[in-house]
Short mmCIF file of C-alpha atoms in Angstrom, two decimals:
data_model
loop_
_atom_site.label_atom_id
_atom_site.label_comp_id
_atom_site.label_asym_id
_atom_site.label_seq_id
_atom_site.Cartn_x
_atom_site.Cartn_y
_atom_site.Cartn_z
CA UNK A 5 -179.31 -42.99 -4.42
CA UNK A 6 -175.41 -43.57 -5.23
CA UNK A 7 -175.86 -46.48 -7.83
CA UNK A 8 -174.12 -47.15 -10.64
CA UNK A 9 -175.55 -50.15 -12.67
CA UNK A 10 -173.71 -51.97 -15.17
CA UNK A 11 -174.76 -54.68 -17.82
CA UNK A 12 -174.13 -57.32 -18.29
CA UNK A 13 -172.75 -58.87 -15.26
CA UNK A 14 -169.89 -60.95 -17.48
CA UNK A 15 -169.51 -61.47 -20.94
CA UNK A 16 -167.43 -64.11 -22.94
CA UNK A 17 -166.50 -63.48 -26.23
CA UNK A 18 -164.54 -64.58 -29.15
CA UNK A 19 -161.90 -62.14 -31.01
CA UNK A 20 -164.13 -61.90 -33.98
CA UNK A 21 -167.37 -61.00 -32.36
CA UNK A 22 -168.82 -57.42 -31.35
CA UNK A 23 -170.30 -56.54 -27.82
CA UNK A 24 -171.59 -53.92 -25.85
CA UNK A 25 -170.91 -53.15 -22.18
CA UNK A 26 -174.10 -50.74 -20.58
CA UNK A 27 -173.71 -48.29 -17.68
CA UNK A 28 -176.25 -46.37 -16.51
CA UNK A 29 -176.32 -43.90 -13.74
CA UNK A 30 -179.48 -41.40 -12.52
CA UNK A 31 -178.00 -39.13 -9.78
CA UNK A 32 -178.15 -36.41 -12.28
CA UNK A 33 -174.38 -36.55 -12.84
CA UNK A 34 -172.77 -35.01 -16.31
CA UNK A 35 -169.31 -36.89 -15.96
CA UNK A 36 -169.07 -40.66 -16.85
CA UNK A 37 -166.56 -42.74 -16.71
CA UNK A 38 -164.72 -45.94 -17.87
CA UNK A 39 -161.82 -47.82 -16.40
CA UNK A 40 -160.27 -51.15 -16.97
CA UNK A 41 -158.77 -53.12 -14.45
CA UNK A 42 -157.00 -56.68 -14.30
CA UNK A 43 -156.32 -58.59 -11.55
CA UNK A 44 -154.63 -57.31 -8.14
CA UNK A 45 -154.30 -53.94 -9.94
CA UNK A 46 -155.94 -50.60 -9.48
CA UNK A 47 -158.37 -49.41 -12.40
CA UNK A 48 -157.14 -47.83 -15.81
CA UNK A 49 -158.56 -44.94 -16.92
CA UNK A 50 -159.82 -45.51 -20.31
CA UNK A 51 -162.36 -42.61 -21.24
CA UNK A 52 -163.63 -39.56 -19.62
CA UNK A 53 -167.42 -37.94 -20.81
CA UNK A 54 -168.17 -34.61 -19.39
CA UNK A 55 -171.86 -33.18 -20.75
CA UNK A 56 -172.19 -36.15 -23.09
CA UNK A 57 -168.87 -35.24 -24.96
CA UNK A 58 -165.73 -36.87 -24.87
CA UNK A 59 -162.92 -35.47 -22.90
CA UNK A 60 -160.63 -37.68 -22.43
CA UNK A 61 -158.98 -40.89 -24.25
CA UNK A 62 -156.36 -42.29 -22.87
CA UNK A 63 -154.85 -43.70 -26.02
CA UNK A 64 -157.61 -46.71 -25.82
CA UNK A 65 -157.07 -49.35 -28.99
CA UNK A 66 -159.34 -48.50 -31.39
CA UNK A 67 -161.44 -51.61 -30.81
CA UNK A 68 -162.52 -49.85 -27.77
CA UNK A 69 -165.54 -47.39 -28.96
CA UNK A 70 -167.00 -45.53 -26.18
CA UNK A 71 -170.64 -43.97 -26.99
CA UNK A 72 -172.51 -41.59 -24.26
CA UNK A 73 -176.18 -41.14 -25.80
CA UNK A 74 -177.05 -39.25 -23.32
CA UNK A 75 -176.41 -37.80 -19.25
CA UNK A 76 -177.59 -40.80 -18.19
CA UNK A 77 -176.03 -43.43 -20.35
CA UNK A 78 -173.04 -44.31 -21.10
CA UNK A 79 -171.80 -47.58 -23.83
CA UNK A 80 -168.86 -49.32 -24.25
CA UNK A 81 -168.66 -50.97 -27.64
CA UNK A 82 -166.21 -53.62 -28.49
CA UNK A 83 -165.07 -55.27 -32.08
CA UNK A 84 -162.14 -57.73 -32.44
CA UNK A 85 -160.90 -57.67 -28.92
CA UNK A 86 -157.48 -59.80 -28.22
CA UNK A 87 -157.52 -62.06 -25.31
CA UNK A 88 -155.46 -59.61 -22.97
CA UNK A 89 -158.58 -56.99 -23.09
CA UNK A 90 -159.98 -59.86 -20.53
CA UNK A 91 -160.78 -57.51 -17.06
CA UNK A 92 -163.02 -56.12 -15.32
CA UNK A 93 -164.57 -53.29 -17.19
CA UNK A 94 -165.38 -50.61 -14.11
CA UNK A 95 -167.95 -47.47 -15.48
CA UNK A 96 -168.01 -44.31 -12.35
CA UNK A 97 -169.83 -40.74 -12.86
CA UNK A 98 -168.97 -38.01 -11.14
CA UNK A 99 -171.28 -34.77 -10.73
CA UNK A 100 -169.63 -32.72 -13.58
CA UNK A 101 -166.21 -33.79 -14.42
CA UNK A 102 -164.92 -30.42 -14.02
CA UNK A 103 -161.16 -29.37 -12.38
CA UNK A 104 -162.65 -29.51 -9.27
CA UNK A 105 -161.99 -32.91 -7.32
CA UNK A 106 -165.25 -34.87 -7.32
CA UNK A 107 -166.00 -38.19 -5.42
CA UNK A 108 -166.36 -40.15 -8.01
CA UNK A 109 -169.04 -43.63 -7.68
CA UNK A 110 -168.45 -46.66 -9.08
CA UNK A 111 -170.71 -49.80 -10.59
CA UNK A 112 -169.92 -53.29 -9.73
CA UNK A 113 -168.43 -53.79 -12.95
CA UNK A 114 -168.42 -56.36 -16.27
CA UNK A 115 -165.83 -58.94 -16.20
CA UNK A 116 -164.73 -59.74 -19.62
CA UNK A 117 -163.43 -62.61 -21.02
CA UNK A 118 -161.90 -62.82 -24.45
CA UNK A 119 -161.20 -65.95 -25.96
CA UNK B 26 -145.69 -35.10 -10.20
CA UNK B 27 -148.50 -37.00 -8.47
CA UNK B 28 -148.26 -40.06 -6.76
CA UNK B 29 -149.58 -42.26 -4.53
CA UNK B 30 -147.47 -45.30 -2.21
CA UNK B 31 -149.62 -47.59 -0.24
CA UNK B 32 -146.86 -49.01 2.06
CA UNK B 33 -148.11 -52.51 2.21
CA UNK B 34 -149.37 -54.73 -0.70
CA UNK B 35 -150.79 -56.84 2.29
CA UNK B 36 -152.06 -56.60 5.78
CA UNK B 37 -153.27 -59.50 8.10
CA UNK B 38 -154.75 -58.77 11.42
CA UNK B 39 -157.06 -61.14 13.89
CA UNK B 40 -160.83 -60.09 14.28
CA UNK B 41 -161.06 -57.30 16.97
CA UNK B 42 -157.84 -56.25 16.87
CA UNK B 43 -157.02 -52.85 14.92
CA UNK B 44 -156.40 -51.91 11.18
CA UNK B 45 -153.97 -49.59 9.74
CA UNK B 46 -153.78 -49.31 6.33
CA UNK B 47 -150.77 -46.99 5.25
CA UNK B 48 -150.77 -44.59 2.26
CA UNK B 49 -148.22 -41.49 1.71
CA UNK B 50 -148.89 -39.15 -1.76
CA UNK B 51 -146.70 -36.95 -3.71
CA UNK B 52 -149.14 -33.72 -5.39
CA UNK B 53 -147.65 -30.39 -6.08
CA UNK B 54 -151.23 -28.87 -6.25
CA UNK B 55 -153.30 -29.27 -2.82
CA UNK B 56 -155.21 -32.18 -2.94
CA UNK B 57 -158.00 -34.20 -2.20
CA UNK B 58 -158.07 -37.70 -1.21
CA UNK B 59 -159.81 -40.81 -1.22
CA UNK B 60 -160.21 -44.11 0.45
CA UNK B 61 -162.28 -46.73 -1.89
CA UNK B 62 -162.75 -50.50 -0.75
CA UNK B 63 -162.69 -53.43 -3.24
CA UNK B 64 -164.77 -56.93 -2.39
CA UNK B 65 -163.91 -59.35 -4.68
CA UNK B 66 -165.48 -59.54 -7.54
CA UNK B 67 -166.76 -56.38 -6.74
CA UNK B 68 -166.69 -52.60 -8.00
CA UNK B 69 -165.03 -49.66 -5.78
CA UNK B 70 -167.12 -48.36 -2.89
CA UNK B 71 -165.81 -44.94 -1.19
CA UNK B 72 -165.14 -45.36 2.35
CA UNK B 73 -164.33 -41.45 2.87
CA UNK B 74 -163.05 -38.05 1.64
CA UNK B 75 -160.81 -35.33 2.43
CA UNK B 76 -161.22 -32.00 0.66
CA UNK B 77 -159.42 -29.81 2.92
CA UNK B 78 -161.50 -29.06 5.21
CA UNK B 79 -161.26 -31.29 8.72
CA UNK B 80 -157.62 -33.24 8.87
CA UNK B 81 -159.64 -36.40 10.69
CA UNK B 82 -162.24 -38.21 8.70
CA UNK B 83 -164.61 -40.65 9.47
CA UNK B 84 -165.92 -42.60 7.07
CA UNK B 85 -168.56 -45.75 6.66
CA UNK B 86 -168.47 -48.50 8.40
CA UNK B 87 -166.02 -47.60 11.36
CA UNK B 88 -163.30 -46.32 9.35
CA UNK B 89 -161.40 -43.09 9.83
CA UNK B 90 -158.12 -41.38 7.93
CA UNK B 91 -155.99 -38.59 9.19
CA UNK B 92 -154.56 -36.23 6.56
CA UNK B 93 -151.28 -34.91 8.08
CA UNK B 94 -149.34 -32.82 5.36
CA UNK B 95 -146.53 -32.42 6.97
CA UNK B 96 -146.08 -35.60 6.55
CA UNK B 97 -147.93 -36.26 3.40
CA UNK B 98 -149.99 -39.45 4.70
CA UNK B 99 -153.21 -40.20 4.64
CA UNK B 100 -153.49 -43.14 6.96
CA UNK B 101 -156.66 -45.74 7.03
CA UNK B 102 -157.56 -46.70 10.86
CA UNK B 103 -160.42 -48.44 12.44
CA UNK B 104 -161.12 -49.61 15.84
CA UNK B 105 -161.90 -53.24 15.27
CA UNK B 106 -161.60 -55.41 12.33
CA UNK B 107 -164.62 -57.45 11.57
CA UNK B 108 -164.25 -59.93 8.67
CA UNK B 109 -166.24 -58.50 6.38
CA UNK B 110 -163.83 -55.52 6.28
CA UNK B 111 -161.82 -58.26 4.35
CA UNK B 112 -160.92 -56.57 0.82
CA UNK B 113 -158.58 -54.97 -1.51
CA UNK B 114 -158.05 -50.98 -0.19
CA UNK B 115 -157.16 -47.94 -2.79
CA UNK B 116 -155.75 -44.86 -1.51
CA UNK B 117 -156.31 -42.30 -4.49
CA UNK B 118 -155.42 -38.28 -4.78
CA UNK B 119 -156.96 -36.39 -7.28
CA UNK B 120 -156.35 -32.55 -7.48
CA UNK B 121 -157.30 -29.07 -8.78
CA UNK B 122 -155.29 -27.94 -11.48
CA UNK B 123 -155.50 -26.96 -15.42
CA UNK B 124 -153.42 -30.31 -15.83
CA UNK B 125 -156.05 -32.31 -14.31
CA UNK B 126 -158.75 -31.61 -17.01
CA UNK B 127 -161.98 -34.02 -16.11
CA UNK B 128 -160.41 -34.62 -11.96
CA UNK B 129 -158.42 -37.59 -12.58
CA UNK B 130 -157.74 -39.94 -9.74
CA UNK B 131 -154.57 -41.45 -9.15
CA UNK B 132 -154.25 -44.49 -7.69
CA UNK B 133 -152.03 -46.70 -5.66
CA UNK B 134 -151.19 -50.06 -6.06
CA UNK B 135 -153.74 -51.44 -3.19
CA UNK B 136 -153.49 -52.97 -0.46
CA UNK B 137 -155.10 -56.50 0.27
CA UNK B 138 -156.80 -56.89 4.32
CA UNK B 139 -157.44 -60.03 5.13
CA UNK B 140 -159.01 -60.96 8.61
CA UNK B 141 -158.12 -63.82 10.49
CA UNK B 142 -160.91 -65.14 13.09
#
């Protein structure tokens, strides 16, 4: 089993409210990831958890909160938001995150929209 | 530095007739590389893989990519285009290397198949 799930589906907001995005993964994997993309571009890197620990930020806005609660989860929490954070919200895991090139698998993603 | 060109933002082909999808990368470290297909709407689904071992690979759905370092391509082929195989195509390197904490994929721009019946 490859899947990646993701919840929810899409989400609407308003620049005031706070949200959650879900990803959830059980091949076992220790590296989880989350990526941004907008439209007719290739996915941003946002954050990088390897063994439930943050390893990489990629100078995300602070309105972007990542949370990994445990191997298997992963949460994307988000506060104030400005309408150009509207994309598609992509979480992938990998098998450890280490140097070592890993195939990385993706979920079908949460497509945000901030009004 | 590491980079990836996909030569053509967009390809059109006929049904049955064949796909080449172009894609040359830059990497100073020796790399590994990745094909990924987009439906819309969708997330990324990997099509295939090279991690130094064979230079041909075949990958799902009739696809195959040839890694040819002298001249640093990684080309996407199939046979036959069947409309489904409509959808936005990633090439991506990634690499083994103290600056690539976490494997980091770099991507190219994409490159948008559509199928014409």
């Amino acid at each position: 089993d490859t899947e990646v799930t993701q919840t929810p589906k899409h989400l609407v907001m308003g620049m005031t409210n706070k949200k959650s995005l879900k990803c959830e993964q059980h091949m076992g994997h220790r590296a989880m990831y989350w990526y941004k993309q907008k439209a007719k571009k290739p996915p941003e890197l946002m954050f990088v958890y390897s063994y439930e620990k943050l390893s990489i930020n990629e100078s995300v806005p602070s309105r972007f909160s990542p949370e990994c609660p445990n191997s298997s989860l992963l949460n994307l929490h988000l506060h104030a938001l400005q309408p150009e954070d509207s994309a598609l919200y992509l979480c992938a895991s990998s098998r450890s995150g280490d140097r070592v090139p890993e195939t990385q698998y993706f979920g079908p993603g949460t497509r945000l929209l901030v009004l | 530095a590491q980079s990836v060109t996909q030569l053509d933002s967009h390809v059109s082909v006929s049904e049955g007739t064949p796909v080449l999808l172009r894609c040359n990368y830059s990497s100073s470290y020796s790399p590994s590389l990745f094909w990924y297909v987009q439906h819309p709407n969708k997330g990324l689904q990997l099509l295939l893989k090279y991690t130094s071992a064979a230079t041909l690979v075949k990958g799902i759905n009739g696809f195959e990519a040839e890694f040819k370092k002298s001249e640093t391509s990684f080309h996407l082929t199939k046979p036959s285009a069947h409309m489904s195989d409509a959808a936005e195509y990633f090439c991506v390197v990634s690499f083994s290397s103290i600056y690539n904490q976490g494997g980091k994929l770099i991507f190219g721009q994409g490159t948008e198949l559509s199928v014409k019946p």
